Short mmCIF file of C-alpha atoms (C1' of nucleotides) in Angstrom, two decimals:
data_model
loop_
_atom_site.label_atom_id
_atom_site.label_comp_id
_atom_site.label_asym_id
_atom_site.label_seq_id
_atom_site.Cartn_x
_atom_site.Cartn_y
_atom_site.Cartn_z
CA MET P 9 -6.20 -52.31 10.35
CA THR P 10 -8.07 -52.92 7.38
CA VAL P 11 -6.55 -52.27 3.86
CA LYS P 12 -7.37 -48.71 2.37
CA THR P 13 -10.27 -48.80 -0.23
CA ARG P 14 -9.95 -47.02 -3.43
CA ARG P 15 -12.63 -44.72 -2.39
CA GLN P 16 -11.24 -43.82 0.84
CA GLU P 17 -7.76 -42.98 -1.09
CA TYR P 18 -10.16 -40.53 -3.25
CA VAL P 19 -11.34 -38.91 -0.12
CA GLU P 20 -7.80 -38.56 1.23
CA ALA P 21 -6.64 -37.08 -2.03
CA THR P 22 -9.42 -34.48 -2.34
CA ARG P 23 -8.50 -33.54 1.29
CA THR P 24 -5.03 -33.02 0.86
CA ALA P 25 -5.61 -31.16 -2.57
CA LEU P 26 -7.83 -28.81 -0.73
CA LEU P 27 -5.19 -28.27 2.01
CA ASP P 28 -2.30 -28.06 -0.33
CA SER P 29 -4.21 -25.26 -2.36
CA ALA P 30 -5.29 -23.51 0.66
CA GLY P 31 -1.71 -23.55 1.66
CA ARG P 32 -0.46 -22.18 -1.32
CA LEU P 33 -2.84 -19.49 -1.48
CA PHE P 34 -3.11 -18.09 1.99
CA THR P 35 0.88 -18.02 1.34
CA GLU P 36 0.74 -15.76 -1.69
CA LYS P 37 -2.24 -13.67 -0.97
CA GLY P 38 -2.97 -14.06 2.64
CA PHE P 39 -5.78 -15.32 4.53
CA ALA P 40 -8.41 -12.30 4.14
CA HIS P 41 -7.54 -12.14 0.25
CA THR P 42 -8.29 -15.63 -0.29
CA SER P 43 -11.46 -17.04 -1.25
CA LEU P 44 -12.82 -20.37 -0.82
CA ASP P 45 -13.96 -20.40 -4.38
CA GLU P 46 -10.58 -19.89 -5.55
CA VAL P 47 -9.33 -22.47 -3.23
CA ALA P 48 -11.76 -25.08 -4.25
CA ALA P 49 -11.58 -24.14 -7.88
CA SER P 50 -7.69 -24.61 -7.30
CA ALA P 51 -8.10 -27.88 -6.03
CA ARG P 52 -10.58 -28.69 -8.67
CA VAL P 53 -13.58 -29.10 -6.59
CA THR P 54 -16.33 -26.93 -5.42
CA LYS P 55 -17.39 -25.03 -2.32
CA GLY P 56 -19.53 -27.87 -1.11
CA ALA P 57 -16.68 -30.26 -1.09
CA LEU P 58 -14.70 -27.67 0.84
CA TYR P 59 -17.24 -27.32 3.33
CA HIS P 60 -17.89 -31.28 3.63
CA HIS P 61 -14.25 -31.47 4.90
CA PHE P 62 -13.67 -28.28 6.81
CA SER P 63 -16.45 -26.52 8.63
CA SER P 64 -15.44 -22.81 7.96
CA LYS P 65 -12.47 -20.76 6.38
CA GLN P 66 -10.87 -20.53 9.87
CA ALA P 67 -10.80 -24.19 10.59
CA LEU P 68 -9.34 -24.75 6.80
CA PHE P 69 -6.96 -22.27 7.91
CA GLU P 70 -5.90 -23.86 11.29
CA HIS P 71 -5.50 -27.48 9.42
CA VAL P 72 -3.17 -25.81 7.01
CA LEU P 73 -1.23 -24.19 9.86
CA GLU P 74 -1.07 -27.41 11.87
CA GLY P 75 0.80 -29.35 8.87
CA VAL P 76 2.96 -26.82 8.19
CA ASN P 77 3.99 -26.60 11.91
CA GLU P 78 4.15 -30.11 12.25
CA ARG P 79 6.29 -30.36 9.07
CA ILE P 80 9.05 -27.88 10.56
CA ALA P 81 8.89 -29.44 13.91
CA GLU P 82 9.61 -32.88 12.27
CA ALA P 83 12.67 -31.24 10.64
CA VAL P 84 13.88 -29.34 13.90
CA MET P 85 13.72 -32.39 15.58
CA SER P 86 15.27 -34.93 13.39
CA ALA P 87 18.17 -32.30 13.17
CA GLY P 88 18.65 -31.86 16.72
CA GLY P 89 18.37 -35.57 17.61
CA ASN P 90 21.72 -36.84 17.07
CA ALA P 91 24.15 -34.93 18.63
CA ASP P 92 25.39 -35.76 22.27
CA ASP P 93 25.96 -32.54 24.21
CA PRO P 94 22.88 -30.60 25.02
CA TRP P 95 24.35 -27.23 24.11
CA GLU P 96 25.26 -28.85 20.60
CA ARG P 97 21.46 -30.21 20.40
CA MET P 98 20.26 -26.88 21.16
CA THR P 99 22.53 -24.93 18.36
CA SER P 100 21.78 -27.40 15.77
CA GLY P 101 18.10 -27.58 16.32
CA LEU P 102 18.16 -23.75 16.21
CA ASP P 103 19.93 -23.67 12.85
CA ALA P 104 17.41 -26.20 11.62
CA PHE P 105 14.59 -24.19 12.72
CA LEU P 106 16.10 -20.90 11.08
CA ASP P 107 16.87 -23.03 7.96
CA ALA P 108 13.25 -23.80 8.20
CA CYS P 109 12.28 -20.46 8.22
CA LEU P 110 13.44 -19.51 4.75
CA ASP P 111 10.31 -21.59 3.94
CA ASP P 112 7.59 -18.94 2.98
CA GLU P 113 4.70 -21.13 3.79
CA TYR P 114 5.94 -21.25 7.17
CA GLN P 115 6.81 -17.36 7.27
CA ARG P 116 3.72 -16.21 6.05
CA ILE P 117 1.00 -18.72 7.89
CA CYS P 118 2.46 -19.38 10.95
CA LEU P 119 4.52 -16.33 11.92
CA GLN P 120 2.24 -13.53 10.25
CA GLN P 121 -1.14 -14.62 9.41
CA GLY P 122 -1.70 -17.32 12.36
CA PRO P 123 -1.74 -15.28 15.11
CA ALA P 124 -4.20 -12.79 13.77
CA VAL P 125 -6.48 -15.47 12.45
CA LEU P 126 -6.62 -17.74 15.18
CA GLY P 127 -5.61 -15.55 18.12
CA TRP P 128 -2.01 -15.74 19.89
CA GLU P 129 -3.64 -18.09 22.42
CA ARG P 130 -4.80 -20.78 19.87
CA CYS P 131 -1.60 -20.32 17.85
CA ARG P 132 0.45 -21.19 20.66
CA GLU P 133 -1.28 -24.25 21.38
CA ILE P 134 -0.46 -25.32 18.09
CA GLU P 135 2.93 -24.42 18.51
CA ALA P 136 2.91 -26.15 21.59
CA ARG P 137 4.91 -29.01 19.57
CA MET P 138 7.54 -26.60 18.68
CA MET P 139 7.75 -24.93 22.12
CA GLY P 140 7.91 -28.31 23.78
CA LEU P 141 10.99 -29.17 21.84
CA LEU P 142 12.91 -25.72 23.08
CA ASP P 143 11.35 -26.49 26.48
CA ALA P 144 12.95 -29.88 26.96
CA MET P 145 16.28 -28.34 25.55
CA LEU P 146 16.04 -25.83 28.03
CA ALA P 147 15.30 -28.42 30.89
CA GLU P 148 18.36 -30.46 29.73
CA LEU P 149 20.61 -27.68 29.75
CA ALA P 150 19.70 -26.72 33.12
CA ASP P 151 20.42 -30.10 34.38
CA SER P 152 24.00 -29.84 32.55
CA GLY P 153 24.51 -27.36 34.83
CA ALA P 154 23.59 -24.03 32.71
CA ARG P 155 22.76 -20.91 34.73
CA LEU P 156 19.18 -20.68 34.16
CA THR P 157 15.63 -21.04 35.96
CA PRO P 158 13.29 -22.55 33.47
CA SER P 159 9.82 -21.03 33.40
CA PRO P 160 7.41 -21.42 30.77
CA LEU P 161 7.70 -17.63 30.31
CA LEU P 162 11.39 -17.85 29.48
CA THR P 163 10.85 -20.70 26.94
CA ARG P 164 8.04 -18.34 25.33
CA VAL P 165 9.99 -15.36 25.34
CA LEU P 166 13.18 -17.16 23.78
CA PHE P 167 10.87 -18.56 21.38
CA ARG P 168 9.64 -15.56 20.23
CA MET P 169 13.01 -14.24 20.03
CA VAL P 170 13.97 -16.65 17.30
CA SER P 171 10.99 -16.31 15.67
CA GLU P 172 11.52 -12.72 14.90
CA THR P 173 14.99 -13.34 13.90
CA ALA P 174 13.20 -15.81 11.02
CA LEU P 175 10.83 -13.02 10.30
CA ALA P 176 13.94 -10.56 9.79
CA ILE P 177 15.47 -13.53 7.27
CA GLY P 178 12.34 -13.64 5.37
CA GLU P 179 12.16 -9.76 4.61
CA ALA P 180 15.90 -9.41 3.63
CA GLU P 181 16.70 -9.23 0.05
CA ASP P 182 20.05 -11.21 0.62
CA LYS P 183 18.65 -14.00 2.68
CA LYS P 184 21.76 -16.11 2.76
CA ALA P 185 23.69 -13.08 4.34
CA ALA P 186 20.66 -12.24 6.79
CA ARG P 187 20.68 -16.23 7.64
CA ALA P 188 24.13 -15.90 8.52
CA GLU P 189 23.74 -12.89 10.51
CA ALA P 190 20.67 -14.29 12.30
CA GLY P 191 22.44 -17.68 13.26
CA GLU P 192 25.40 -15.58 14.89
CA LEU P 193 23.32 -13.29 16.72
CA VAL P 194 20.97 -15.81 18.21
CA THR P 195 23.92 -18.05 19.24
CA GLY P 196 25.38 -15.18 20.90
CA LEU P 197 22.02 -14.22 22.73
CA LEU P 198 21.44 -17.83 23.76
CA ALA P 199 24.97 -18.12 24.95
CA SER P 200 25.01 -14.82 26.97
CA ILE P 201 21.62 -15.72 28.57
CA LEU P 202 22.11 -19.40 29.20
CA ARG P 203 25.96 -19.56 30.20
CA GLY P 204 26.76 -15.95 30.96
CA ALA P 205 29.44 -16.25 28.28
CA PRO P 206 29.85 -13.99 25.15
CA THR P 207 29.70 -16.89 22.61
CA ALA P 208 29.34 -20.46 22.61
CA ASP P 209 32.66 -21.53 21.24
CA GLU P 210 34.74 -19.26 23.39
CA GLY P 211 33.26 -20.63 26.56
CA MET R 24 -1.20 30.58 11.27
CA THR R 25 -5.08 31.70 10.99
CA VAL R 26 -7.56 31.00 13.72
CA LYS R 27 -9.48 27.85 13.39
CA THR R 28 -13.29 28.25 12.13
CA ARG R 29 -15.56 26.44 13.84
CA ARG R 30 -16.66 24.42 11.21
CA GLN R 31 -13.21 23.09 10.82
CA GLU R 32 -13.40 22.09 14.74
CA TYR R 33 -16.59 20.14 13.95
CA VAL R 34 -14.77 18.20 11.06
CA GLU R 35 -11.96 17.53 13.57
CA ALA R 36 -14.23 16.42 16.08
CA THR R 37 -16.05 14.06 13.80
CA ARG R 38 -12.84 12.64 12.36
CA THR R 39 -11.56 11.90 16.44
CA ALA R 40 -14.99 10.58 17.14
CA LEU R 41 -14.45 8.05 14.37
CA LEU R 42 -11.16 6.84 15.36
CA ASP R 43 -12.42 6.79 19.04
CA SER R 44 -15.07 4.54 17.83
CA ALA R 45 -13.00 2.59 15.62
CA GLY R 46 -10.14 2.06 18.28
CA ARG R 47 -12.81 0.94 20.61
CA LEU R 48 -14.63 -1.63 18.34
CA PHE R 49 -11.21 -2.71 16.83
CA THR R 50 -10.22 -3.63 20.44
CA GLU R 51 -13.38 -5.15 21.72
CA LYS R 52 -14.43 -7.19 18.50
CA GLY R 53 -11.05 -7.07 16.17
CA PHE R 54 -10.69 -5.93 12.97
CA ALA R 55 -12.29 -8.57 10.97
CA HIS R 56 -15.38 -8.44 13.18
CA THR R 57 -16.06 -4.83 13.10
CA SER R 58 -18.34 -3.37 10.63
CA LEU R 59 -17.80 -0.04 9.22
CA ASP R 60 -21.45 0.91 9.63
CA GLU R 61 -20.90 -0.09 13.43
CA VAL R 62 -17.93 2.26 13.73
CA ALA R 63 -19.88 5.01 11.90
CA ALA R 64 -23.31 4.46 13.94
CA SER R 65 -20.98 4.37 17.28
CA ALA R 66 -19.53 7.75 15.87
CA ARG R 67 -23.54 8.96 15.25
CA VAL R 68 -22.61 9.45 11.57
CA THR R 69 -22.73 7.24 8.59
CA LYS R 70 -20.66 5.20 6.31
CA GLY R 71 -20.39 8.12 3.95
CA ALA R 72 -18.48 10.33 6.62
CA LEU R 73 -16.42 7.59 7.24
CA TYR R 74 -15.05 7.24 3.50
CA HIS R 75 -14.72 10.86 3.06
CA HIS R 76 -12.21 10.85 6.08
CA PHE R 77 -10.51 7.39 5.34
CA SER R 78 -10.00 5.83 2.16
CA SER R 79 -10.46 2.26 3.20
CA LYS R 80 -11.28 0.26 6.46
CA GLN R 81 -7.31 -0.94 6.16
CA ALA R 82 -6.41 3.08 6.25
CA LEU R 83 -8.66 3.52 9.21
CA PHE R 84 -7.13 0.86 11.06
CA GLU R 85 -3.88 2.09 10.30
CA HIS R 86 -4.46 5.67 11.31
CA VAL R 87 -5.96 4.20 14.78
CA LEU R 88 -2.71 2.06 15.39
CA GLU R 89 -0.52 5.42 14.94
CA GLY R 90 -2.26 6.99 17.61
CA VAL R 91 -1.98 3.98 19.82
CA ASN R 92 1.73 3.77 19.20
CA GLU R 93 2.33 7.71 19.38
CA ARG R 94 0.30 7.55 22.80
CA ILE R 95 2.62 4.77 24.27
CA ALA R 96 5.60 6.09 22.58
CA GLU R 97 4.99 9.29 24.49
CA ALA R 98 4.72 7.60 27.86
CA VAL R 99 7.83 5.65 27.31
CA MET R 100 9.65 8.84 26.40
CA SER R 101 8.73 10.98 29.15
CA ALA R 102 9.46 8.13 31.60
CA GLY R 103 13.06 7.33 30.77
CA GLY R 104 14.35 10.89 30.10
CA ASN R 105 14.94 12.09 33.50
CA ALA R 106 17.33 9.22 34.83
CA ASP R 107 21.20 9.88 34.51
CA ASP R 108 22.48 6.50 34.24
CA PRO R 109 21.50 5.03 30.75
CA TRP R 110 21.08 1.64 32.32
CA GLU R 111 18.61 3.17 35.09
CA ARG R 112 17.17 5.15 31.44
CA MET R 113 16.94 1.69 29.98
CA THR R 114 14.84 -0.18 32.98
CA SER R 115 12.56 2.63 33.86
CA GLY R 116 11.83 3.02 30.15
CA LEU R 117 11.33 -0.82 30.07
CA ASP R 118 8.97 -0.36 33.26
CA ALA R 119 6.74 2.35 31.50
CA PHE R 120 6.53 0.10 28.32
CA LEU R 121 5.42 -2.88 30.23
CA ASP R 122 2.90 -0.94 32.22
CA ALA R 123 1.81 0.64 29.17
CA CYS R 124 1.08 -2.78 27.68
CA LEU R 125 -1.61 -3.39 30.64
CA ASP R 126 -3.41 -1.21 28.08
CA ASP R 127 -5.91 -3.44 26.10
CA GLU R 128 -6.00 -1.22 23.21
CA TYR R 129 -2.27 -1.51 22.33
CA GLN R 130 -2.13 -5.25 23.15
CA ARG R 131 -5.00 -5.95 20.66
CA ILE R 132 -4.17 -3.28 18.00
CA CYS R 133 -0.54 -2.55 18.05
CA LEU R 134 0.54 -6.18 19.06
CA GLN R 135 -2.31 -8.68 17.82
CA GLN R 136 -3.93 -7.13 14.98
CA GLY R 137 -1.69 -4.72 13.64
CA PRO R 138 0.94 -7.53 11.82
CA ALA R 139 -1.51 -9.45 10.41
CA VAL R 140 -3.77 -6.41 9.00
CA LEU R 141 -0.93 -4.26 7.74
CA GLY R 142 1.95 -6.71 7.49
CA TRP R 143 4.88 -6.82 9.61
CA GLU R 144 6.52 -4.51 7.39
CA ARG R 145 4.56 -1.61 7.46
CA CYS R 146 3.60 -2.43 11.15
CA ARG R 147 7.39 -1.94 12.02
CA GLU R 148 7.58 1.27 10.06
CA ILE R 149 4.99 2.57 12.36
CA GLU R 150 6.75 1.11 15.39
CA ALA R 151 10.02 2.92 14.01
CA ARG R 152 9.23 5.83 16.80
CA MET R 153 9.51 3.07 19.63
CA MET R 154 12.10 1.21 18.00
CA GLY R 155 14.17 4.56 17.96
CA LEU R 156 13.86 4.56 21.52
CA LEU R 157 15.10 1.24 22.01
CA ASP R 158 17.85 1.98 19.42
CA ALA R 159 19.07 5.12 21.19
CA MET R 160 19.37 3.83 24.63
CA LEU R 161 21.15 0.49 23.06
CA ALA R 162 23.70 2.99 21.75
CA GLU R 163 24.14 4.89 25.12
CA LEU R 164 24.61 1.76 26.67
CA ALA R 165 27.36 0.54 24.32
CA ASP R 166 28.91 4.08 24.60
CA SER R 167 29.03 3.79 28.29
CA GLY R 168 30.90 0.61 28.08
CA ALA R 169 28.42 -2.12 27.75
CA ARG R 170 29.55 -5.64 26.14
CA LEU R 171 27.19 -5.32 23.03
CA THR R 172 27.64 -4.52 19.45
CA PRO R 173 24.43 -2.27 18.34
CA SER R 174 22.97 -3.92 15.20
CA PRO R 175 19.54 -3.08 13.78
CA LEU R 176 18.33 -6.78 14.19
CA LEU R 177 19.58 -6.86 17.62
CA THR R 178 17.25 -3.86 18.56
CA ARG R 179 14.57 -5.83 16.59
CA VAL R 180 15.17 -8.95 18.33
CA LEU R 181 15.08 -7.11 21.67
CA PHE R 182 12.09 -5.38 21.23
CA ARG R 183 9.95 -8.43 19.99
CA MET R 184 10.98 -10.09 23.06
CA VAL R 185 9.77 -7.31 25.27
CA SER R 186 6.75 -7.33 23.31
CA GLU R 187 6.50 -11.01 23.79
CA THR R 188 6.38 -10.63 27.31
CA ALA R 189 3.78 -7.64 27.19
CA LEU R 190 1.42 -10.30 25.34
CA ALA R 191 2.07 -12.68 28.23
CA ILE R 192 0.90 -10.15 30.80
CA GLY R 193 -2.38 -9.20 28.89
CA GLU R 194 -3.40 -12.92 28.62
CA ALA R 195 -2.58 -13.72 32.27
CA GLU R 196 -5.38 -13.97 34.59
CA ASP R 197 -3.30 -12.20 37.33
CA LYS R 198 -1.96 -9.61 35.41
CA LYS R 199 -0.24 -7.82 38.42
CA ALA R 200 1.85 -10.90 39.14
CA ALA R 201 2.42 -11.69 35.39
CA ARG R 202 3.60 -7.90 35.27
CA ALA R 203 6.18 -8.45 37.98
CA GLU R 204 7.33 -11.93 36.72
CA ALA R 205 7.82 -10.24 33.37
CA GLY R 206 9.79 -7.08 34.73
CA GLU R 207 12.11 -9.48 36.48
CA LEU R 208 12.85 -11.58 33.63
CA VAL R 209 13.11 -8.96 31.16
CA THR R 210 15.56 -7.17 33.43
CA GLY R 211 17.51 -10.34 34.11
CA LEU R 212 17.59 -11.24 30.38
CA LEU R 213 18.73 -7.75 29.31
CA ALA R 214 21.25 -7.56 31.95
CA SER R 215 22.96 -10.78 31.01
CA ILE R 216 22.80 -9.87 27.16
CA LEU R 217 23.97 -6.21 27.58
CA ARG R 218 26.59 -6.72 30.53
CA GLY R 219 27.03 -10.30 30.76
CA ALA R 220 25.87 -10.31 34.34
CA PRO R 221 23.03 -12.37 35.92
CA THR R 222 21.06 -9.33 37.07
CA ALA R 223 21.25 -5.62 37.30
CA ASP R 224 21.73 -5.18 40.52
CA GLU R 225 24.30 -7.64 41.17
CA GLY R 226 26.77 -6.51 38.41
"C1'" DG L 10 -24.18 40.34 -2.29
"C1'" DG L 11 -25.37 36.96 -5.80
"C1'" DT L 12 -23.35 33.30 -8.00
"C1'" DT L 13 -20.40 29.41 -8.32
"C1'" DA L 14 -17.14 25.79 -6.40
"C1'" DT L 15 -16.08 22.95 -2.69
"C1'" DT L 16 -16.39 20.61 1.55
"C1'" DA L 17 -18.76 17.59 4.74
"C1'" DC L 18 -21.45 14.88 5.10
"C1'" DA L 19 -26.09 11.21 4.05
"C1'" DT L 20 -28.75 7.76 0.89
"C1'" DA L 21 -28.96 4.36 -1.86
"C1'" DC L 22 -26.99 0.89 -4.52
"C1'" DT L 23 -23.45 -3.03 -6.31
"C1'" DC L 24 -21.07 -6.65 -5.84
"C1'" DT L 25 -17.63 -9.96 -3.82
"C1'" DC L 26 -17.86 -13.58 -0.52
"C1'" DG L 27 -18.55 -16.62 3.49
"C1'" DG L 28 -21.93 -19.85 4.96
"C1'" DT L 29 -26.32 -22.74 4.33
"C1'" DA L 30 -29.76 -25.44 2.39
"C1'" DT L 31 -30.38 -28.70 -1.19
"C1'" DG L 32 -30.12 -31.89 -4.46
"C1'" DT L 33 -27.25 -35.82 -6.80
"C1'" DT L 34 -24.60 -39.91 -7.61
"C1'" DG L 35 -22.21 -43.97 -6.28
"C1'" DC L 36 -21.02 -47.16 -2.45
"C1'" DC L 37 -21.96 -50.29 1.11
"C1'" DA L 38 -24.48 -53.17 4.77
"C1'" DT L 39 -28.47 -55.74 5.83
"C1'" DA B 15 -33.16 -54.74 -4.09
"C1'" DT B 16 -32.97 -51.31 -1.24
"C1'" DG B 17 -32.51 -48.39 2.42
"C1'" DG B 18 -28.77 -45.15 3.87
"C1'" DC B 19 -25.08 -42.79 4.08
"C1'" DA B 20 -20.87 -40.57 2.24
"C1'" DA B 21 -18.87 -37.32 -1.11
"C1'" DC B 22 -19.55 -34.25 -3.29
"C1'" DA B 23 -22.47 -30.45 -6.95
"C1'" DT B 24 -25.76 -26.48 -7.34
"C1'" DA B 25 -28.38 -23.07 -5.89
"C1'" DC B 26 -28.95 -19.51 -2.64
"C1'" DC B 27 -28.85 -15.65 1.11
"C1'" DG B 28 -26.85 -12.30 3.82
"C1'" DA B 29 -23.69 -9.32 5.67
"C1'" DG B 30 -20.61 -6.03 4.73
"C1'" DA B 31 -16.83 -3.35 2.08
"C1'" DG B 32 -16.83 -0.12 -1.32
"C1'" DT B 33 -19.07 3.18 -4.45
"C1'" DA B 34 -22.06 6.64 -6.83
"C1'" DT B 35 -25.08 9.99 -6.35
"C1'" DG B 36 -27.38 13.69 -3.97
"C1'" DT B 37 -27.87 17.84 -0.79
"C1'" DA B 38 -27.23 21.47 2.67
"C1'" DA B 39 -23.85 24.47 4.49
"C1'" DT B 40 -19.56 26.79 3.92
"C1'" DA B 41 -16.00 29.22 1.41
"C1'" DA B 42 -14.27 31.74 -2.81
"C1'" DC B 43 -14.90 35.05 -6.35
"C1'" DC B 44 -15.92 38.55 -9.14
#
DNA sequence: GGTTATTACATACTCTCGGTATGTTGCCAT
DNA sequence: ATGGCAACATACCGAGAGTATGTAATAACC
């Protein structure tokens, strides 16, 4: 690999600036009410530069979403990685995910706008990274004797269940309280689904 | 109440035609890719008539969504109403809901486009009717001794869980098989959540 | 029952905005 | 040096949401 030239750095910086501006504006005003001129101006370039880097408004949004999603997936993965017990990995990963969901950008872009702009199908392809984490955890739990038959549909439904609590947290006035309530509820639900026991700590 | 004049009938027919055309086009091509000229032409009027009846494209969509939602809620309610056992009312209502989800219009408008066009908040206000049904069923189950503590969040999460299976059905190639798989999964999950038992019939 | 107001549209227009076509400038290879 | 390409800027186009205005039919009022 060659050392990056100064020019290449500039290019990358421009691209990053565009993605950052787009992320911020899409989050604040939504996809439909954000104009590309606005995004470009906010990144101190013109629409020409934007279209040089991204083929369409939708493509720009897609790259923004991928970035946000990747960032959250990273956080979840690093949180769940250190525990020994699979159930503990699951719950700590879940906690990390719910915490990450306090992030406005993830809320608006990935959970709200994403499905409508790109369609659920494409959106779930991007979510595959995150979904894969959940899937792996479910498989581990199944191996370690949990009462569950893993299936893509189950993974998907559970993921959406957690996402919904994430949305609920985002809409609540008292986010701390909502976060706490959501954590308890989700843990309890997963416990009763996966273990057949009321709660995690009573089992 | 006075007898409806012929002119009032015409007006109502025009409005209904606009809603029907909009519903069909929004379903086929999505909200963003449907032009109001197209909707108007399909209803054999002009955009002037459309804007006389609806204040904006979004308002038009909102009325369409309300109509579709009401239709489905009606079906679910009439399906669950005749059983005696609350659990049976729940499962039969669920079946009706999943069946209704085979409806393309409900899929695309209420589950796909709705949240992004109107926002989750407004969308859930409209869904309140449906949500209320689920809430009432949960309350009944709680009364009849099910192990669960009803809460708005629980209702919401369970509703989204079922909705997700609905989306999965809609995307599947073999909808019959997907419908069957979804039915089993949802019933099983609800059973383990609400009763602490693996499945409904084993409990 | 003639005048006026209002309803229910149609027509014509504006203006924002996504997308494109066409410069322009500097770096890099040969 | 110079041709070419990368990384932008500038100028333009067309589609479509929303608006302003016109108009025919009906309803309201005296």
